[in-house]
Amino acid sequence: MANRIHNFSAGPATLPLPVLEQARDELLSLPGIGMSVMEISHRSREFEAILARAESGIRRVLNVPENYAILFLQGGASLQFSMVPLNLAIEGKPVDLIQTGAWTQKAHKEIKKICPVNIAASTESENFMRLPTKEEIKLDPNAAFVYMCSNNTIFGTEWSWFPETGNIPLVADMSSDILSRELDVAKFGLIFAGAQKNLGPSGVTLVIIRKDLAERASDTLPTMLQYRTHIKENSLYNTPPTFGIYILALVVEWLEKMGGLPVIQKRNQEKAAVLYNAIDSSDFFYCPVNKADRSLMNVVFRIKGDNEELEKKFVKEAEAAGLSGLKGHRSVGGLRASIYNACEPSSVQALVDFMKDFAKKNS
Ligand SMILES: *Cc1c(COP(=O)(O)O)cnc(C)c1O
């Protein structure tokens, strides 16, 4: 096997080894086709079969209801910050946004270019180290939609419940926790996720949209920016990111072989528990995130005293020991281990062992 190290990158992130191996084996020639997946027409029967595998795989594992479309788009999660309001805004109505970190702030910046935004709750004054409580969220009954981010990749918080929004569509950026746990899709009007954390390579964005919501958009909206276009053309209006969709199909099939969402959720809970327990029981490291809101995907931690020099040393020595990607996001500093679906429990154990050793040597 190739010399692979422990990868804790926040994204693009580690992929399941069996997926990479299959992609390698099929790179020059898809079985029975004699060409690489990168060399065939997106309108060929062969590619349509791959697209159907990706779509039906997502529909099966997430149990996506029939009245929802599954789309594979481009432009990253960031383009959805604009596409969502361009398609879902309603003249004269505000949007409710729950402000929980850098990604909702970026979305806020784009949504308010299109329509008025009401901040329904925000934990900014507490540096986003916790999520709002039910009581703190003030929803406007007249809102066009409610916008939130299910897992805050940078600050390390993750929602364990979702706000009840009644007839108002709930929109969620799930870029960093999609397919990491069981989910009731019917609670949402629209879910989107850049693929590069839990689904595959960068360049593909998954959108799951209740089909009737796509009808809100004006015909004057550029064709490529209308969800309607992509629903009608089954993500084949123009050339989609074919290689990324192929890898995504393999990732979803890998997940199903693992046992699907209940099994991966349990594995993710166990991995996170090992890491948080090691941090909480240490007198060298600490986790600044509110316990009830801690992410199972992005574990944010620091060295006590917020000693930046020592944190730098930690990242450097970890790298040398084969543990990569542990530097916190440049906007918050500190340390972060991203332990997405494809991160093996043995990698988490290797990290915990390294942390204990580092603490002993540097206390
Ligand atoms: C990574 C990330 C994004 C940005 O994704 P791009 O594909 O780079 O646009 C948006 N939201 C969340 C929650 C993320 O983790």
XYZ file of C-alpha atoms in Angstrom, residues 15 43-44 58 93 105 111 137 171 190-191 194 212 217 228 231 255-256 328 336 341 344 346 363:
24
model
C -11.202 9.980 1.315
C -24.307 12.410 -22.408
C -23.125 8.836 -22.907
C -27.756 9.669 -2.032
C -40.359 39.243 2.768
C -21.397 35.351 7.963
C -28.085 37.041 0.946
C -34.102 32.058 18.203
C -32.241 25.938 4.327
C -33.097 22.881 0.744
C -29.823 21.299 1.810
C -19.652 21.204 -1.119
C -41.884 23.159 -5.572
C -37.467 31.854 -9.119
C -35.327 24.710 -12.145
C -33.905 19.819 -12.063
C -20.807 4.263 3.050
C -23.606 1.818 2.282
C -6.710 25.719 13.431
C -8.307 21.543 14.938
C -16.473 9.865 7.825
C -10.275 5.932 10.532
C -6.907 4.291 14.211
C 4.475 20.399 30.496
